[in-house]
Amino acid sequence: MRILRHILIAVIALAACLRLPAQPLVNLGLVGVGRLPADSFDQLGAGIDTLGGIFSGMWLDPATLVQNSGTISATVFGLPDRGFGDGLQDYHPRVQALSVAITPYYGPGPVAQNQIAFANTGTLLFTQGGNLFTGALPDDTNVLTHPQSLPTGIGLGKWSLDPEGIAPAAGGSWYISDEYGPFIYRFDAMGVLQNILPLPDAVIPRVGTNFPRAINYLTGGLSSALDSGRHNNRGMEGLSVTPDGKRLVA
């Protein structure tokens, strides 16, 4: 419900910005609730993957905002994280496109919880070199360039990705932040990895007592006083683009 409320506030605020000068944002409380059935399948097809968590990261396309007869509609892109089981499944990271329609209710309650309607309209899987990414733990410590699962493990040697933030880029491409790395990846409109934005070496997770220490994306990081880099489970949690579109904020 908290996620839906945040979506509602964002949609209404953006809709107001499109037609009015800047105004103070007034919190009207909870004016809409919507639900997605837990057994919904995404656009890959029935029996493949349930829709699952879809808002580890979220971006609302302001160009799609429409207000008609009291209903506000928009397209929202949701980013699931690494999937079920805390990295113990070969879940394939993806972006979900959803159409959202909100008809706010400002009267007294209780009322039916149907003011927000969702529909999953598209599913885009991330790939690298023709191979899917995995949400499985990056337990191949022999690979030092990026988080990767063991070929003999659940992830079958795929690049490990725990996506947490999403921001749009030119030509329908995406910036995606990764908690495992931490890295910022750029994927094209077809979900193919294009490049990795370089980050300061100080955030790369390392373990051990001897400089420069060993890179370890699974257990490395500030889990003890001797390690360095990002803390375990505290990588790149979110992304945004500045209003002028010139800067990416992580």
Short mmCIF file of C-alpha atoms in Angstrom, two decimals, residues 20 27 31-32 38 47 57 60 66 97 103 105 111 125 149 174-175 183 187 220 227:
data_model
loop_
_atom_site.label_atom_id
_atom_site.label_comp_id
_atom_site.label_asym_id
_atom_site.label_seq_id
_atom_site.Cartn_x
_atom_site.Cartn_y
_atom_site.Cartn_z
CA LEU A 20 -0.04 24.78 -13.50
CA ASN A 27 -0.88 15.93 1.30
CA VAL A 31 -7.01 8.77 -1.79
CA GLY A 32 -6.55 5.54 -3.72
CA ALA A 38 -0.12 -12.39 -6.40
CA GLY A 47 3.93 -20.47 -16.44
CA GLY A 57 13.15 0.87 -8.57
CA LEU A 60 7.22 7.32 -14.30
CA VAL A 66 -3.04 12.08 -19.26
CA ALA A 97 6.23 -1.67 -18.11
CA THR A 103 -9.24 7.85 -10.01
CA TYR A 105 -11.44 9.33 -4.02
CA VAL A 111 -15.03 2.24 0.19
CA LEU A 125 15.03 -9.01 -19.87
CA SER A 149 27.74 -16.70 -10.41
CA TRP A 174 18.26 2.55 -19.35
CA TYR A 175 20.70 3.20 -16.56
CA PHE A 183 28.02 -0.66 -10.51
CA PHE A 187 21.35 -1.18 -21.29
CA GLY A 220 33.71 -8.38 0.37
CA ASP A 227 37.90 -5.02 4.66
#
